Short mmCIF file of C-alpha atoms in Angstrom, two decimals:
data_model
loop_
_atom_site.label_atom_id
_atom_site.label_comp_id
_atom_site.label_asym_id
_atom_site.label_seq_id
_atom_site.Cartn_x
_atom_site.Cartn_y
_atom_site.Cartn_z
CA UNK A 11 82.97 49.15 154.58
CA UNK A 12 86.67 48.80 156.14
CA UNK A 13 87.01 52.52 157.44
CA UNK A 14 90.51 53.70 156.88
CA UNK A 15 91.61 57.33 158.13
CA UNK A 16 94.78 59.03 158.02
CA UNK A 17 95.58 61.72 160.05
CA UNK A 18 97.51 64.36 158.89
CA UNK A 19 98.37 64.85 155.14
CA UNK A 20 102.59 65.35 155.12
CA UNK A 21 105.08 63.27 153.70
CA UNK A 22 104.08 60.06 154.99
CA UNK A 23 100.48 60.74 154.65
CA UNK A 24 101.03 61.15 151.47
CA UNK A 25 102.82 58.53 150.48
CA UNK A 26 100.32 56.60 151.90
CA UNK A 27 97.76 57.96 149.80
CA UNK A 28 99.82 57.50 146.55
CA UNK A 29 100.45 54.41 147.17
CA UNK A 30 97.33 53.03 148.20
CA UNK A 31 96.19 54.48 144.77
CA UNK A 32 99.06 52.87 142.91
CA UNK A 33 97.94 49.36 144.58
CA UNK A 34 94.40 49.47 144.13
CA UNK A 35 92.12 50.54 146.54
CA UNK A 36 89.96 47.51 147.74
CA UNK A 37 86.19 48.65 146.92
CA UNK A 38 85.23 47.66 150.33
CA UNK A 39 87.28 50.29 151.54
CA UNK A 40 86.49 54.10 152.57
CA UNK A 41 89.41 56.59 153.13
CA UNK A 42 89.03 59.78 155.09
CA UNK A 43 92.29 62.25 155.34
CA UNK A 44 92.13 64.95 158.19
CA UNK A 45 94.42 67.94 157.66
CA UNK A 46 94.70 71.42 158.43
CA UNK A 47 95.29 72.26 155.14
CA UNK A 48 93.40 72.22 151.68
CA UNK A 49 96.97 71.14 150.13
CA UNK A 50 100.09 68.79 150.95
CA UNK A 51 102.24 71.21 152.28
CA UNK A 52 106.26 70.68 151.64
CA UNK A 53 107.63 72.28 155.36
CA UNK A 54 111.13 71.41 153.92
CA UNK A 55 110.34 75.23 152.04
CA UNK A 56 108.98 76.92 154.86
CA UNK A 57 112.22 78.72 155.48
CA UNK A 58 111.92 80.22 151.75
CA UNK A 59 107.89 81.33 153.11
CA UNK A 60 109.51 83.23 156.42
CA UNK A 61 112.25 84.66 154.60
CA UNK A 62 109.99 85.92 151.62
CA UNK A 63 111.91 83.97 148.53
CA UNK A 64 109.05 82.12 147.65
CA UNK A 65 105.31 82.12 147.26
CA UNK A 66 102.68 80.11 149.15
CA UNK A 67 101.65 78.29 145.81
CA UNK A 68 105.58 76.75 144.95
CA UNK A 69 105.52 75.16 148.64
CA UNK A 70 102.13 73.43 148.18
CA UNK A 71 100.66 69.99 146.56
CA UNK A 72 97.03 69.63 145.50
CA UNK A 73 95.87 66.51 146.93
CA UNK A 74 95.00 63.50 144.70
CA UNK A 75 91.54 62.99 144.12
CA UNK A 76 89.82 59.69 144.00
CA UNK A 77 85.84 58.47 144.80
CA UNK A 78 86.80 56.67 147.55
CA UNK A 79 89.12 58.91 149.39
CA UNK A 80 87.55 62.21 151.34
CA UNK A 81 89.07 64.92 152.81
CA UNK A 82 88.29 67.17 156.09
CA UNK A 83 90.01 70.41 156.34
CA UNK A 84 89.85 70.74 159.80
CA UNK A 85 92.23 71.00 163.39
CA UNK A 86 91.51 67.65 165.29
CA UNK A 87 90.20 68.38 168.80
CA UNK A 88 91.02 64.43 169.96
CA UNK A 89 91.58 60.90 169.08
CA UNK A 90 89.35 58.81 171.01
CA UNK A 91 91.31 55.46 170.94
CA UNK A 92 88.81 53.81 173.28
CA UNK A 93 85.47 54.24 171.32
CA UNK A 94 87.61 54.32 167.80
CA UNK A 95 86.75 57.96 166.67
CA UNK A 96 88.35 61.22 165.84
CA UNK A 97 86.78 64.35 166.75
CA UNK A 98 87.61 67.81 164.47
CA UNK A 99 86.39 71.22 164.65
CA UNK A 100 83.31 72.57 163.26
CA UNK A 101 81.86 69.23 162.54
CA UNK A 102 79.44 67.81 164.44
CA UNK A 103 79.65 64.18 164.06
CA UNK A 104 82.76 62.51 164.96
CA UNK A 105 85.13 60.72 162.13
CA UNK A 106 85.09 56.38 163.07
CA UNK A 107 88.30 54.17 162.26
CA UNK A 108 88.28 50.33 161.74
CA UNK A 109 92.27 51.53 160.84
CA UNK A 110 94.11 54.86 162.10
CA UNK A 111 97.27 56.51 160.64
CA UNK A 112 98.58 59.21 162.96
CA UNK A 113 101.23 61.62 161.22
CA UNK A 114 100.25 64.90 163.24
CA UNK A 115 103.63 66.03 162.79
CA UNK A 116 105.46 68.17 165.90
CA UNK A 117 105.30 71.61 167.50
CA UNK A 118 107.86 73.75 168.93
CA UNK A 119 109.35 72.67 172.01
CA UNK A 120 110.00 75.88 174.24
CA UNK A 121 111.93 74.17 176.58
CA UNK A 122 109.90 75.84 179.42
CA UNK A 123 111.72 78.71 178.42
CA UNK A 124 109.67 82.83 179.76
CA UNK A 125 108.30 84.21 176.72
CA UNK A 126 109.68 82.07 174.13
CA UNK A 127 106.18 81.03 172.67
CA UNK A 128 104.56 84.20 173.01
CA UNK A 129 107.44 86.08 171.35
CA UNK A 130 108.84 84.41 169.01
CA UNK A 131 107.99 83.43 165.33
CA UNK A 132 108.34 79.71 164.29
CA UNK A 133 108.59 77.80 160.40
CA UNK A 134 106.56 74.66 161.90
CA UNK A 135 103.82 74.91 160.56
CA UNK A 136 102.60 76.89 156.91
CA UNK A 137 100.36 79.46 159.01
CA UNK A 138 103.32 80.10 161.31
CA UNK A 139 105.83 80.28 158.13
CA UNK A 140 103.58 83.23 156.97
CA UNK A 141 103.70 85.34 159.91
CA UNK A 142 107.32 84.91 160.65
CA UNK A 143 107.64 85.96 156.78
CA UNK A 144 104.96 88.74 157.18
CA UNK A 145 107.41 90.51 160.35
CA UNK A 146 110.55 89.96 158.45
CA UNK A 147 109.23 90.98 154.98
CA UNK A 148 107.80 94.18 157.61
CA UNK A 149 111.09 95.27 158.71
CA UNK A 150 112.75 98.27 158.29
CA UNK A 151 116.41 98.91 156.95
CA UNK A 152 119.04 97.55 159.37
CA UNK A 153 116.31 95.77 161.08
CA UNK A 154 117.68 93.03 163.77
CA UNK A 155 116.38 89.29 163.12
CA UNK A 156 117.64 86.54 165.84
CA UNK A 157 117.53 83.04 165.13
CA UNK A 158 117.72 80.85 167.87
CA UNK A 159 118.72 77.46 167.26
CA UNK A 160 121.65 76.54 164.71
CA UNK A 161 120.51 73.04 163.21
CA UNK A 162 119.18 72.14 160.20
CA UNK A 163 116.18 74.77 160.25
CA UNK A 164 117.52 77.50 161.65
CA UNK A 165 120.86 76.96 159.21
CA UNK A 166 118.49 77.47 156.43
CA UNK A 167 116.46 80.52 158.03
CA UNK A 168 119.59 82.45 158.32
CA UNK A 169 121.16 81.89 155.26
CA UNK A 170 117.27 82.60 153.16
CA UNK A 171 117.00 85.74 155.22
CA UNK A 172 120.43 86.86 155.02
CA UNK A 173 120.25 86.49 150.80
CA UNK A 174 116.80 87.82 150.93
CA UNK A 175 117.74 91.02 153.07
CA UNK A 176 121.41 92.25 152.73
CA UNK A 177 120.25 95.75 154.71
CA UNK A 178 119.02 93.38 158.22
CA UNK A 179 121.74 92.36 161.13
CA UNK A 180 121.24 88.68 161.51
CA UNK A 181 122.65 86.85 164.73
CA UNK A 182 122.31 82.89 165.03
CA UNK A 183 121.98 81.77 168.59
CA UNK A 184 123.97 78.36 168.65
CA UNK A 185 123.85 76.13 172.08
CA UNK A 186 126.86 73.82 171.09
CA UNK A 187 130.57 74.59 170.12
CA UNK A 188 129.68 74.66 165.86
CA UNK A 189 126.57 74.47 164.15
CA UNK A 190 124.89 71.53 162.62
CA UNK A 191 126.01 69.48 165.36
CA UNK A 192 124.35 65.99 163.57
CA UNK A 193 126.80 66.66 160.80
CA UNK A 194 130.66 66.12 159.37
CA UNK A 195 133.39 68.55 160.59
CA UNK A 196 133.71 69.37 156.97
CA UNK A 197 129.87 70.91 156.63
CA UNK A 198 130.01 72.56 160.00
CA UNK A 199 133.12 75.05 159.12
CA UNK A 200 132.15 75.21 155.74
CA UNK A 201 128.60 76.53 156.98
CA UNK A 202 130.47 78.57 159.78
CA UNK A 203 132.89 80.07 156.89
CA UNK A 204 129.41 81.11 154.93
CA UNK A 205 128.02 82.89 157.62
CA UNK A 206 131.21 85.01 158.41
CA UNK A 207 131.38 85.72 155.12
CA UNK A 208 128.02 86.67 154.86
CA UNK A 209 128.01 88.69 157.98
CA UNK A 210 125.51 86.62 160.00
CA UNK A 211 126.80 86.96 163.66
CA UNK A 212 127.10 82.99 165.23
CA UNK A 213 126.90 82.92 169.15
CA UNK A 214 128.03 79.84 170.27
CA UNK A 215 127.15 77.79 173.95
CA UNK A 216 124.42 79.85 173.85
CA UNK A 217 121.64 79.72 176.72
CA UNK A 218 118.72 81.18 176.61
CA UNK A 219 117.13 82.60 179.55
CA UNK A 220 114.27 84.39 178.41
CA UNK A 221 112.87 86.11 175.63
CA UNK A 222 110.98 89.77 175.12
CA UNK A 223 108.83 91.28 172.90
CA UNK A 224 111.88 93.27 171.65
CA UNK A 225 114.85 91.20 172.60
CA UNK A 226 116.57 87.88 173.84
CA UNK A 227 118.78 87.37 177.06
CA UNK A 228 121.08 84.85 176.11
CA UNK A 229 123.70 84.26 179.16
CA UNK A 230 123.09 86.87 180.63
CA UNK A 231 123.10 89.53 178.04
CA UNK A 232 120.02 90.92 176.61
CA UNK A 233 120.20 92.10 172.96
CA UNK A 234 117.66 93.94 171.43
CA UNK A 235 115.98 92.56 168.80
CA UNK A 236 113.19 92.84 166.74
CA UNK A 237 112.30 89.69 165.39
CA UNK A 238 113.06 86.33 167.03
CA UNK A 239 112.53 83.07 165.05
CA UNK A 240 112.73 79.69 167.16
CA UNK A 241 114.72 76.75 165.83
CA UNK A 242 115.55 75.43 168.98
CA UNK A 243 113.71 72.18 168.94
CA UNK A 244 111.05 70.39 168.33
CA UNK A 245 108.41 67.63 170.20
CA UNK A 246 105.52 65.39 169.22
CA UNK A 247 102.08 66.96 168.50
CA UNK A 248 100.07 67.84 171.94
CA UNK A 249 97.34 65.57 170.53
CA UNK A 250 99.89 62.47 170.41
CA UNK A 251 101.48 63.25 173.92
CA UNK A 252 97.60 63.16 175.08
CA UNK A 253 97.35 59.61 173.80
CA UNK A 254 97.73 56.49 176.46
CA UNK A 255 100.23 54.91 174.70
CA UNK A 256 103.79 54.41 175.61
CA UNK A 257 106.29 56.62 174.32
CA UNK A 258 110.21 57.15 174.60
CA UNK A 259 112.17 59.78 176.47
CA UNK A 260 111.44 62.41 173.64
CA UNK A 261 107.18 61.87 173.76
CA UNK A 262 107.16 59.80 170.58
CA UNK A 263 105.22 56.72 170.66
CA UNK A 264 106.78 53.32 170.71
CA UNK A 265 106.04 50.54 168.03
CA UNK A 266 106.12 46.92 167.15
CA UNK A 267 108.38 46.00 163.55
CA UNK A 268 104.91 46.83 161.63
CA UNK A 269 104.55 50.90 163.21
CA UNK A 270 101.30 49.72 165.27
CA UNK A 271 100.89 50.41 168.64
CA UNK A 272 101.51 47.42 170.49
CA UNK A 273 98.57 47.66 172.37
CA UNK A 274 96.03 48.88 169.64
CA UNK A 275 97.28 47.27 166.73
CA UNK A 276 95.11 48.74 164.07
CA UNK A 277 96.60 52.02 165.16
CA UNK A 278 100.04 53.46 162.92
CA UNK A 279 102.57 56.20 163.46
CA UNK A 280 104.60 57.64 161.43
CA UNK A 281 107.22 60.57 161.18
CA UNK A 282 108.08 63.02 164.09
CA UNK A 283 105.22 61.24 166.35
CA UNK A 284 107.06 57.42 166.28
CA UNK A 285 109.99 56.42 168.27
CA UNK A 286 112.61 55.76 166.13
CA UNK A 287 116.18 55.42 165.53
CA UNK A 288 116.85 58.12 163.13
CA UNK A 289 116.46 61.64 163.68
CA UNK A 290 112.80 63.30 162.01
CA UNK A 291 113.30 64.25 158.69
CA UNK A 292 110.71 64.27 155.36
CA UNK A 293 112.89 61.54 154.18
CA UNK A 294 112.20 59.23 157.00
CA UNK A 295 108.50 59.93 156.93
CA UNK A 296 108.46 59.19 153.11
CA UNK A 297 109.69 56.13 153.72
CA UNK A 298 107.81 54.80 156.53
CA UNK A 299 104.72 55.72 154.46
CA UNK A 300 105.79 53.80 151.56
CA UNK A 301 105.86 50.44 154.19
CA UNK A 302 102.72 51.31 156.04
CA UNK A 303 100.84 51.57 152.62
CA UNK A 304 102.09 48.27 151.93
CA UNK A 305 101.10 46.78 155.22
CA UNK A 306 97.59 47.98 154.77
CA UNK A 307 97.22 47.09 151.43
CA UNK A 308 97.60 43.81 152.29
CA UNK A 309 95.37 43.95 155.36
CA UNK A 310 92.95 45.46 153.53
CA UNK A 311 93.29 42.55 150.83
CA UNK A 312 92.95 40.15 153.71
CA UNK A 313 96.41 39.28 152.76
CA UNK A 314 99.08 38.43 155.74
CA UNK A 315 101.44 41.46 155.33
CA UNK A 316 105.11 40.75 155.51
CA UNK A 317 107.68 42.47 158.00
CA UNK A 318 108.97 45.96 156.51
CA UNK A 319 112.85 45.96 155.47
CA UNK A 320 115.02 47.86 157.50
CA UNK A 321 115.00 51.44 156.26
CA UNK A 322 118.13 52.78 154.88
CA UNK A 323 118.54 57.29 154.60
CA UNK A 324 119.83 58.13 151.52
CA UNK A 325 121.74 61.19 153.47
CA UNK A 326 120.47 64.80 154.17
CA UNK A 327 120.43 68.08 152.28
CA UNK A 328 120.80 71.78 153.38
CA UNK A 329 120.71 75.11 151.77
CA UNK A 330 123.00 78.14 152.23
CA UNK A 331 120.33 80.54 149.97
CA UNK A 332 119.03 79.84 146.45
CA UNK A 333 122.98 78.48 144.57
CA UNK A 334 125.17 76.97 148.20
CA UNK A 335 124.37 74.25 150.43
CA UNK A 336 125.88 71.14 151.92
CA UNK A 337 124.61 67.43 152.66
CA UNK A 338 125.79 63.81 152.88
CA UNK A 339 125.46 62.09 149.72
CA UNK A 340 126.21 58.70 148.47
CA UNK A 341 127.63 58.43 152.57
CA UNK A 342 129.96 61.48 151.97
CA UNK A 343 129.79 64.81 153.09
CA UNK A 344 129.88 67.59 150.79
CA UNK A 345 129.68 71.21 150.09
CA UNK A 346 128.83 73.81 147.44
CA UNK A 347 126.65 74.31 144.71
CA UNK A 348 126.13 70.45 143.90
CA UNK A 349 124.45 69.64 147.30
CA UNK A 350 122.21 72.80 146.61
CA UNK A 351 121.10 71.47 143.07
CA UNK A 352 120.56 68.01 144.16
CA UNK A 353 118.31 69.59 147.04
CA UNK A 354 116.37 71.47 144.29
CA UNK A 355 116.18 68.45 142.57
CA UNK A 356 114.37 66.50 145.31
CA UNK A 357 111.96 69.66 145.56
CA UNK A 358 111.23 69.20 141.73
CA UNK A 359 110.60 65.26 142.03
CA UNK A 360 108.29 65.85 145.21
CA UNK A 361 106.03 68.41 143.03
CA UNK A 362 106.41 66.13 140.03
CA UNK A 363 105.01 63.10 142.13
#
């Protein structure tokens, strides 16, 4: 049997999957899929879990069932590249690969910031989304909530909390001049506009010196708080940076046209783990899934697999609550309540698939 496993079960993982089912799965061919979770989770939503707008179940996906695909719920203690293995908790005997898809996802990046990972709440990951929606959902009237961290995630966190909880004071710590640095001038005072509006309080050239238990010292001044949720960046899994592989300036590993490892070929990465040109984003990983299931389907049908077209984004979508957003679409920017339905839209598709 041709041992095929795939770890970690989000957007590209899946696509793998779906399309390796779509193709045909070889019936030499034994698939094993190592995640965390009993479900696909859609981490686009986790903003709508930490501000309390939604429940677990609308930000999950069942898992497609099939007799030659199995599943471990488990946290991976290591990839062993050398013997060809991956070792998970609570089971004894360790998982062998004759192929490996690695799409661990990231973590927080603290920035080597004091107290910023003990104190603060984080939306990377669905177990994290929960708590920093069980302290919000938790507060009192007039509460304080601090984001820090005014890009794409912490955009959203805001705006969810701030529709979600009219009573709270929101501040948004921002380290640049505007938010949503990545995007057109347009978006970023259209976004600003919604938060004065709103009454979310926007700190700009923010820096962070350290955070409490029950506030944040940004430049000097310490405001009291009493939540903090971190937006502020992100890194490679720990279990990736552990891996002997070379990587680019930002920890992600570095890959030939076909995402192997140069140097252990029958290794793949996808997503926020693989050097790439575009910024991480579900989108990208969707898409790199798509051409690493075609890659192995062809390996795996001893066929010689042919080079992967250059990807091309279709643009990027944000929400300002449950009826504003903004994104680029069809290469333009734009603004409103159109950007906001075509993000729902996506959401719908993603469950539907």
């Amino acid at each position: 049997m041709k041992r095929l496993v795939i770890a970690g079960g989000g957007y590209g993982g899946l696509k793998i999957i779906m399309n390796l089912l779509e193709d045909g799965i070889p019936k030499d061919v034994h698939i094993t899929v190592i995640d965390r979770n009993p479900y696909h989770s859609l981490k686009t939503e986790f903003y709508t879990i930490a501000a309390g707008t939604e429940a677990d179940k609308n930000v999950r996906i069942e898992f497609p069932q099939h007799e030659q695909i199995e599943y471990k719920f488990a946290e991976i203690n290591k990839i062993d590249i050398e013997q060809e293995q991956v070792l998970i908790k609570d089971f004894k005997e360790s998982i062998p690969f004759d192929y490996l898809v690695i799409g661990l996802g990231c973590e927080d990046n603290y920035h080597g910031i004091d107290g910023a990972r003990e104190f603060t709440e984080s939306v990377q990951s669905f177990s994290k989304a929960r708590s920093a929606g069980f302290s919000v959902g938790n507060l009192q009237a007039y509460g304080k909530v601090t984001v820090v961290g005014a890009g794409l995630s912490g955009i959203e966190v805001a705006s969810e909390i701030r529709e979600s909880r009219p009573d709270l004071n929101i501040r948004l710590l921002d380290r640049g001049e505007t938010v949503l640095r990545a995007f057109d001038k347009k978006i970023q005072n259209y976004v600003e506009d919604w938060f004065a509006s709103n009454d979310v309080e926007v700190l700009h050239n923010a820096n962070v010196g350290y955070v409490e238990r029950d506030g944040v010292c940004n430049n000097g001044v310490c405001y009291l708080n009493d939540v903090t949720i971190w937006t502020a960046g992100v890194r490679p899994n720990y279990l990736v940076r552990e891996l002997p592989f070379e990587k680019d300036e930002q920890d992600k590993v570095i890959l030939n046209d076909y995402y192997q490892v140069p140097s252990k070929q029958n290794v793949y990465v996808l997503g926020d783990c693989a050097s790439s040109a575009y910024s991480p984003s579900a989108q990208l990983a969707g898409e790199q899934g798509e051409q690493i299931a075609k890659i192995l389907s062809d390996l795996l049908k001893n066929k010689e697999p042919s080079k992967p077209k250059e990807i091309k984004l279709k643009g990027t979508l944000g929400s300002l609550g449950k009826s504003d957003g903004f994104g680029n679409m069809m290469q333009q920017p734009m603004t409103g309540r159109l950007p906001r339905l075509a993000k729902s839209g996506v959401l719908w598709l993603s469950k539907r698939h």
